[in-house]
Amino acid sequence: MDKSAHLFLENQLCFPIYATSRLITRLYKPYLNEIGLTYPQYLVMMVLWQEDSIKVSAIGDQLLLNTNTITPLLKTMKQKGLLQKIKSTTDERVTVIELTKSGQDLKIKAAEIPQKMQYDSQIPSEELDQLRTGMWKMLKYLQE
Amino acid sequence: MDKSAHLFLENQLCFPIYATSRLITRLYKPYLNEIGLTYPQYLVMMVLWQEDSIKVSAIGDQLLLNTNTITPLLKTMKQKGLLQKIKSTTDERVTVIELTKSGQDLKIKAAEIPQKMQYDSQIPSEELDQLRTGMWKMLKYLQE
DNA sequence: CTTATTTTTGTCGTGCACGATATAAAGATA
DNA sequence: TATCTTTATATCGTGCACGACAAAAATAAG
């Protein structure tokens, strides 16, 4: 068997996942723009809506991100007034993240996004086709 | 039904795909480091190993990337001596990308990576567990 | 008690992604 | 022919990801 056959894009699972991930971010972007969030910021908010007042590292554990990515994210989100950073009194190394009122309220608007997307016909059909193709390739591989 | 139930990470397909994509890039990194490529550069090379002497936009079509991402990628890859950029004579707008000898030769080393990864026990088991979890979540959703 | 190690968070530099925009060539239209 | 539109590529600014490293607090070891 030719080893280099592995090197074609269609023969690998990695590329469809990489491409699909970017396509999903693109689909979310217009809806997240309306509520002033980027996709990674939206993920951080989902963690905080589920469990408020948690350590920086606890956010990273859920999102599989390191502090060198999360710290700058939290910095801009604090500037937007979504959250505040509080030094733990029991352990001075720990920073606890708490949502502000504004951050909590955003959950209501965010909750409408999945429904909006589902029934929104304004999503370019080309993008949806690419997403379907990517999903299909992933499914094909995962089922083998 | 509570609309906000959609906002938990586990209830969405988007997050597992996003996380899995980054995990895969992390798994490839040490092997790609050995041959001096980043993951996006590796994808560009796979396109070129499959079909040499193609337009910049043709690479973008396959990788679902725009020229504002690909152009800088090609610039650094040219500096590494992997490829060269040639202005088309028939259409002066078009830039054709051709692999150098060094770029073609890299295919042999790259072809060993999938096998290496498969039998390499040095991959941290924690990372593999996270990858399995992500894959499993995707599969669960795609099969519904 | 002092020193060494670990834990938690943060900083910095590099390399993508991508929206907005620019530039030049090719083609279309008046 | 002059001008308008389209196409292909490139530039610029912003925001992640992440490796390498740093700093400070907590804990462990001697």
Short mmCIF file of C-alpha atoms (C1' of nucleotides) in Angstrom, two decimals:
data_model
loop_
_atom_site.label_atom_id
_atom_site.label_comp_id
_atom_site.label_asym_id
_atom_site.label_seq_id
_atom_site.Cartn_x
_atom_site.Cartn_y
_atom_site.Cartn_z
CA MET A 1 0.00 0.00 0.00
CA ASP A 2 1.19 3.50 -0.82
CA LYS A 3 2.02 5.31 2.38
CA SER A 4 1.53 8.71 0.79
CA ALA A 5 -2.15 7.90 0.27
CA HIS A 6 -2.62 9.10 3.84
CA LEU A 7 -1.51 12.55 2.79
CA PHE A 8 -4.59 13.46 0.80
CA LEU A 9 -7.07 15.70 2.52
CA GLU A 10 -10.01 13.37 1.96
CA ASN A 11 -8.18 10.48 3.59
CA GLN A 12 -7.78 12.20 6.91
CA LEU A 13 -10.23 12.96 9.66
CA CYS A 14 -8.20 15.86 10.93
CA PHE A 15 -8.96 18.25 8.08
CA PRO A 16 -12.78 17.94 8.08
CA ILE A 17 -12.78 18.64 11.82
CA TYR A 18 -10.49 21.64 11.38
CA ALA A 19 -12.61 23.01 8.52
CA THR A 20 -15.93 22.30 10.23
CA SER A 21 -14.76 24.05 13.38
CA ARG A 22 -14.03 27.21 11.41
CA LEU A 23 -17.30 26.97 9.49
CA ILE A 24 -19.27 26.77 12.73
CA THR A 25 -17.52 29.86 14.07
CA ARG A 26 -18.44 31.66 10.84
CA LEU A 27 -22.09 30.64 11.19
CA TYR A 28 -22.24 31.92 14.76
CA LYS A 29 -20.44 35.19 14.04
CA PRO A 30 -23.37 37.36 12.82
CA TYR A 31 -25.56 36.26 15.72
CA LEU A 32 -22.80 36.76 18.29
CA ASN A 33 -21.98 40.16 16.79
CA GLU A 34 -25.50 41.26 17.74
CA ILE A 35 -24.75 40.64 21.41
CA GLY A 36 -21.16 41.86 21.20
CA LEU A 37 -19.35 38.56 21.76
CA THR A 38 -16.74 36.59 19.85
CA TYR A 39 -17.05 32.82 19.71
CA PRO A 40 -14.40 32.10 22.40
CA GLN A 41 -15.97 34.78 24.62
CA TYR A 42 -19.36 33.08 24.10
CA LEU A 43 -17.87 29.79 25.28
CA VAL A 44 -16.48 31.44 28.42
CA MET A 45 -19.91 32.97 29.07
CA MET A 46 -21.56 29.54 28.71
CA VAL A 47 -19.26 28.19 31.40
CA LEU A 48 -20.07 31.12 33.68
CA TRP A 49 -23.83 30.99 33.06
CA GLN A 50 -23.72 27.38 34.12
CA GLU A 51 -21.52 27.93 37.18
CA ASP A 52 -20.75 31.44 38.40
CA SER A 53 -17.92 32.46 40.74
CA ILE A 54 -15.30 29.97 39.58
CA LYS A 55 -11.54 30.00 39.34
CA VAL A 56 -9.76 30.94 36.11
CA SER A 57 -8.31 27.45 35.88
CA ALA A 58 -11.79 25.89 36.23
CA ILE A 59 -12.85 27.74 33.08
CA GLY A 60 -9.77 26.44 31.34
CA ASP A 61 -10.51 22.88 32.44
CA GLN A 62 -13.92 22.97 30.80
CA LEU A 63 -12.81 24.68 27.59
CA LEU A 64 -9.48 22.82 27.39
CA LEU A 65 -7.68 26.15 27.23
CA ASN A 66 -4.65 27.36 29.15
CA THR A 67 -4.44 30.55 31.19
CA ASN A 68 -2.28 32.20 28.55
CA THR A 69 -5.37 32.15 26.33
CA ILE A 70 -8.04 32.74 28.98
CA THR A 71 -6.41 35.61 30.88
CA PRO A 72 -6.45 38.02 27.90
CA LEU A 73 -9.99 36.86 27.04
CA LEU A 74 -11.18 37.66 30.57
CA LYS A 75 -9.40 41.01 30.41
CA THR A 76 -11.38 42.21 27.40
CA MET A 77 -14.58 40.73 28.80
CA LYS A 78 -14.01 42.66 32.03
CA GLN A 79 -13.54 45.84 29.99
CA LYS A 80 -16.89 45.12 28.34
CA GLY A 81 -18.42 45.02 31.82
CA LEU A 82 -19.45 41.37 31.60
CA LEU A 83 -17.53 40.13 34.63
CA GLN A 84 -15.23 41.05 37.50
CA LYS A 85 -12.08 39.48 38.88
CA ILE A 86 -11.83 38.87 42.60
CA LYS A 87 -8.76 37.70 44.50
CA SER A 88 -9.58 34.76 46.73
CA THR A 89 -9.08 35.51 50.43
CA THR A 90 -8.33 31.91 51.37
CA ASP A 91 -5.72 31.42 48.63
CA GLU A 92 -4.12 34.58 47.31
CA ARG A 93 -2.96 32.85 44.13
CA VAL A 94 -6.51 32.21 43.01
CA THR A 95 -8.59 34.66 40.96
CA VAL A 96 -12.34 34.09 41.06
CA ILE A 97 -14.48 35.26 38.12
CA GLU A 98 -17.97 36.59 38.80
CA LEU A 99 -20.55 37.75 36.28
CA THR A 100 -21.89 41.27 36.56
CA LYS A 101 -25.61 41.96 36.24
CA SER A 102 -24.98 42.84 32.60
CA GLY A 103 -23.18 39.53 32.08
CA GLN A 104 -26.02 37.56 33.67
CA ASP A 105 -28.65 39.40 31.62
CA LEU A 106 -26.90 38.54 28.37
CA LYS A 107 -27.92 34.91 28.89
CA ILE A 108 -31.49 35.73 27.85
CA LYS A 109 -30.40 37.15 24.49
CA ALA A 110 -27.89 34.34 23.98
CA ALA A 111 -30.53 31.70 24.61
CA GLU A 112 -32.38 32.87 21.49
CA ILE A 113 -29.42 32.26 19.17
CA PRO A 114 -29.85 28.50 18.57
CA GLN A 115 -33.50 28.96 17.60
CA LYS A 116 -32.70 31.98 15.46
CA MET A 117 -30.03 30.06 13.58
CA GLN A 118 -32.26 27.05 13.09
CA TYR A 119 -35.01 29.03 11.40
CA ASP A 120 -32.89 31.67 9.69
CA SER A 121 -32.93 31.25 5.94
CA GLN A 122 -30.41 34.03 5.47
CA ILE A 123 -27.45 31.78 6.10
CA PRO A 124 -25.65 31.39 2.73
CA SER A 125 -26.54 27.99 1.30
CA GLU A 126 -22.94 27.55 0.17
CA GLU A 127 -21.75 27.68 3.78
CA LEU A 128 -24.40 25.19 4.85
CA ASP A 129 -23.36 22.84 2.04
CA GLN A 130 -19.73 23.02 3.14
CA LEU A 131 -20.81 22.34 6.71
CA ARG A 132 -22.90 19.34 5.64
CA THR A 133 -19.98 17.98 3.62
CA GLY A 134 -17.60 18.39 6.55
CA MET A 135 -20.05 16.77 8.96
CA TRP A 136 -20.65 13.92 6.59
CA LYS A 137 -16.92 13.23 6.24
CA MET A 138 -16.51 13.22 10.00
CA LEU A 139 -19.43 10.88 10.46
CA LYS A 140 -18.11 8.54 7.78
CA TYR A 141 -14.79 8.29 9.59
CA LEU A 142 -16.12 7.99 13.11
CA GLN A 143 -18.40 5.15 12.11
CA GLU A 144 -15.64 3.05 10.62
CA MET B 1 -38.83 23.61 27.82
CA ASP B 2 -36.12 25.85 29.18
CA LYS B 3 -34.49 27.68 26.34
CA SER B 4 -31.28 28.24 28.31
CA ALA B 5 -30.71 24.48 28.40
CA HIS B 6 -29.13 24.93 24.98
CA LEU B 7 -26.46 27.11 26.53
CA PHE B 8 -24.62 24.36 28.34
CA LEU B 9 -21.47 23.14 26.69
CA GLU B 10 -22.54 19.50 26.72
CA ASN B 11 -25.75 20.31 24.90
CA GLN B 12 -24.04 21.75 21.87
CA LEU B 13 -22.17 20.14 19.03
CA CYS B 14 -20.17 23.25 18.33
CA PHE B 15 -17.92 23.06 21.37
CA PRO B 16 -16.77 19.42 21.01
CA ILE B 17 -15.80 20.15 17.41
CA TYR B 18 -13.94 23.32 18.39
CA ALA B 19 -12.11 21.51 21.22
CA THR B 20 -11.36 18.41 19.16
CA SER B 21 -9.91 20.52 16.38
CA ARG B 22 -7.45 22.14 18.77
CA LEU B 23 -6.59 18.80 20.37
CA ILE B 24 -5.76 17.30 16.99
CA THR B 25 -3.47 20.24 16.19
CA ARG B 26 -1.73 19.66 19.54
CA LEU B 27 -1.24 15.97 18.77
CA TYR B 28 0.30 16.75 15.38
CA LYS B 29 2.55 19.52 16.67
CA PRO B 30 5.56 17.49 17.92
CA TYR B 31 5.64 15.41 14.70
CA LEU B 32 5.26 18.47 12.48
CA ASN B 33 7.95 20.30 14.45
CA GLU B 34 10.38 17.58 13.37
CA ILE B 35 9.84 18.49 9.72
CA GLY B 36 9.56 22.24 10.39
CA LEU B 37 5.89 22.73 9.56
CA THR B 38 2.92 24.18 11.40
CA TYR B 39 -0.45 22.46 11.03
CA PRO B 40 -1.89 24.98 8.50
CA GLN B 41 1.36 24.78 6.53
CA TYR B 42 1.06 20.99 6.56
CA LEU B 43 -2.44 21.29 5.07
CA VAL B 44 -1.16 23.55 2.30
CA MET B 45 1.60 21.04 1.56
CA MET B 46 -0.94 18.21 1.34
CA VAL B 47 -2.83 20.16 -1.29
CA LEU B 48 0.36 20.79 -3.25
CA TRP B 49 1.64 17.20 -2.97
CA GLN B 50 -1.65 16.11 -4.46
CA GLU B 51 -1.71 18.71 -7.23
CA ASP B 52 1.34 20.87 -7.92
CA SER B 53 1.41 24.14 -9.87
CA ILE B 54 -1.97 25.48 -8.84
CA LYS B 55 -3.41 28.93 -8.27
CA VAL B 56 -3.50 30.51 -4.83
CA SER B 57 -7.28 30.52 -4.92
CA ALA B 58 -7.36 26.79 -5.75
CA ILE B 59 -5.55 26.10 -2.49
CA GLY B 60 -8.08 28.25 -0.68
CA ASP B 61 -10.98 26.38 -2.28
CA GLN B 62 -9.74 23.06 -0.93
CA LEU B 63 -8.89 24.32 2.55
CA LEU B 64 -11.88 26.69 2.78
CA LEU B 65 -9.52 29.54 3.50
CA ASN B 66 -9.39 33.02 2.01
CA THR B 67 -6.34 34.64 0.42
CA ASN B 68 -5.90 36.91 3.43
CA THR B 69 -4.96 33.77 5.37
CA ILE B 70 -3.15 31.88 2.62
CA THR B 71 -0.96 34.67 1.24
CA PRO B 72 1.01 35.15 4.49
CA LEU B 73 1.21 31.36 4.90
CA LEU B 74 2.72 31.01 1.43
CA LYS B 75 5.10 33.88 2.16
CA THR B 76 6.69 32.11 5.13
CA MET B 77 6.69 28.79 3.28
CA LYS B 78 8.52 30.44 0.40
CA GLN B 79 11.10 31.79 2.85
CA LYS B 80 11.56 28.24 4.11
CA GLY B 81 12.36 27.23 0.55
CA LEU B 82 9.39 24.89 0.18
CA LEU B 83 7.78 26.58 -2.81
CA GLN B 84 8.01 29.40 -5.31
CA LYS B 85 5.49 31.90 -6.60
CA ILE B 86 5.18 32.35 -10.34
CA LYS B 87 3.12 35.00 -12.12
CA SER B 88 0.95 33.45 -14.80
CA THR B 89 1.82 34.65 -18.30
CA THR B 90 -1.68 34.15 -19.68
CA ASP B 91 -3.36 36.03 -16.81
CA GLU B 92 -1.19 38.49 -14.93
CA ARG B 93 -3.54 38.53 -11.95
CA VAL B 94 -2.91 34.87 -11.20
CA THR B 95 -0.07 33.60 -9.01
CA VAL B 96 0.84 29.94 -9.49
CA ILE B 97 2.45 28.03 -6.64
CA GLU B 98 5.06 25.39 -7.41
CA LEU B 99 6.88 23.13 -4.99
CA THR B 100 10.66 23.23 -4.91
CA LYS B 101 12.70 20.01 -4.81
CA SER B 102 12.96 20.46 -1.06
CA GLY B 103 9.16 20.85 -0.83
CA GLN B 104 8.58 17.69 -2.88
CA ASP B 105 11.08 15.70 -0.84
CA LEU B 106 9.34 16.61 2.40
CA LYS B 107 6.44 14.38 1.34
CA ILE B 108 8.44 11.28 2.20
CA LYS B 109 9.05 12.38 5.78
CA ALA B 110 5.46 13.60 6.13
CA ALA B 111 4.11 10.26 4.95
CA GLU B 112 5.61 8.61 8.03
CA ILE B 113 3.72 10.80 10.48
CA PRO B 114 0.36 8.94 10.56
CA GLN B 115 2.10 5.63 11.27
CA LYS B 116 4.40 7.23 13.84
CA MET B 117 1.45 8.74 15.68
CA GLN B 118 -0.51 5.52 15.63
CA TYR B 119 2.22 3.50 17.32
CA ASP B 120 3.70 6.24 19.51
CA SER B 121 3.06 5.59 23.18
CA GLN B 122 4.63 8.88 24.16
CA ILE B 123 1.46 10.85 23.52
CA PRO B 124 0.15 11.95 26.95
CA SER B 125 -2.77 9.69 27.86
CA GLU B 126 -4.64 12.70 29.21
CA GLU B 127 -4.69 14.28 25.76
CA LEU B 128 -5.88 11.06 24.18
CA ASP B 129 -8.67 10.79 26.75
CA GLN B 130 -9.79 14.32 25.97
CA LEU B 131 -9.72 13.51 22.28
CA ARG B 132 -11.77 10.35 22.80
CA THR B 133 -14.31 12.30 24.86
CA GLY B 134 -14.60 14.97 22.18
CA MET B 135 -14.95 12.42 19.40
CA TRP B 136 -17.56 10.51 21.36
CA LYS B 137 -19.64 13.66 21.91
CA MET B 138 -19.50 14.48 18.21
CA LEU B 139 -20.49 10.96 17.25
CA LYS B 140 -23.38 11.00 19.70
CA TYR B 141 -24.72 14.17 18.14
CA LEU B 142 -24.17 13.26 14.53
CA GLN B 143 -26.00 9.97 14.96
CA GLU B 144 -29.14 11.57 16.39
"C1'" DC C 1 12.61 27.34 60.41
"C1'" DT C 2 14.66 27.35 55.93
"C1'" DT C 3 14.91 25.80 51.42
"C1'" DA C 4 12.92 23.46 47.55
"C1'" DT C 5 8.98 22.30 44.89
"C1'" DT C 6 4.41 22.83 43.24
"C1'" DT C 7 0.41 25.52 42.05
"C1'" DT C 8 -2.03 29.49 40.07
"C1'" DT C 9 -2.02 33.17 37.32
"C1'" DG C 10 0.03 36.22 34.24
"C1'" DT C 11 3.28 38.20 30.28
"C1'" DC C 12 5.41 37.98 25.81
"C1'" DG C 13 6.29 36.56 21.10
"C1'" DT C 14 4.74 33.99 17.00
"C1'" DG C 15 1.45 32.32 13.82
"C1'" DC C 16 -2.79 31.78 12.23
"C1'" DA C 17 -8.12 33.27 10.80
"C1'" DC C 18 -10.79 36.66 9.04
"C1'" DG C 19 -13.36 41.19 8.13
"C1'" DA C 20 -12.51 45.33 5.67
"C1'" DT C 21 -10.14 47.33 2.24
"C1'" DA C 22 -6.81 48.12 -1.66
"C1'" DT C 23 -4.66 47.23 -6.19
"C1'" DA C 24 -4.12 45.76 -10.64
"C1'" DA C 25 -5.40 43.01 -14.49
"C1'" DA C 26 -9.11 41.16 -17.32
"C1'" DG C 27 -13.46 41.48 -19.24
"C1'" DA C 28 -17.92 43.88 -20.23
"C1'" DT C 29 -20.55 47.81 -21.64
"C1'" DA C 30 -21.71 52.08 -23.70
"C1'" DT D 1 -12.01 54.00 -27.05
"C1'" DA D 2 -13.43 55.22 -22.41
"C1'" DT D 3 -15.45 53.53 -18.38
"C1'" DC D 4 -17.54 50.26 -15.44
"C1'" DT D 5 -17.60 45.80 -13.28
"C1'" DT D 6 -15.58 41.57 -12.01
"C1'" DT D 7 -11.78 38.69 -10.61
"C1'" DA D 8 -7.31 37.38 -8.26
"C1'" DT D 9 -4.27 38.53 -5.02
"C1'" DA D 10 -2.48 41.14 -1.37
"C1'" DT D 11 -2.41 44.42 2.88
"C1'" DC D 12 -3.85 45.79 7.44
"C1'" DG D 13 -5.88 45.48 11.99
"C1'" DT D 14 -7.99 42.59 15.63
"C1'" DG D 15 -8.49 38.56 18.31
"C1'" DC D 16 -7.51 34.26 19.47
"C1'" DA D 17 -4.18 29.75 20.61
"C1'" DC D 18 -0.18 28.35 22.51
"C1'" DG D 19 4.89 27.58 23.69
"C1'" DA D 20 8.23 29.58 26.73
"C1'" DC D 21 8.89 31.91 30.59
"C1'" DA D 22 8.08 34.75 34.97
"C1'" DA D 23 6.20 35.92 39.59
"C1'" DA D 24 4.05 35.09 43.78
"C1'" DA D 25 1.70 32.31 47.03
"C1'" DA D 26 1.06 27.76 49.08
"C1'" DT D 27 2.95 23.42 50.31
"C1'" DA D 28 6.52 19.90 51.10
"C1'" DA D 29 11.00 18.39 52.51
"C1'" DG D 30 15.02 18.50 55.13
#
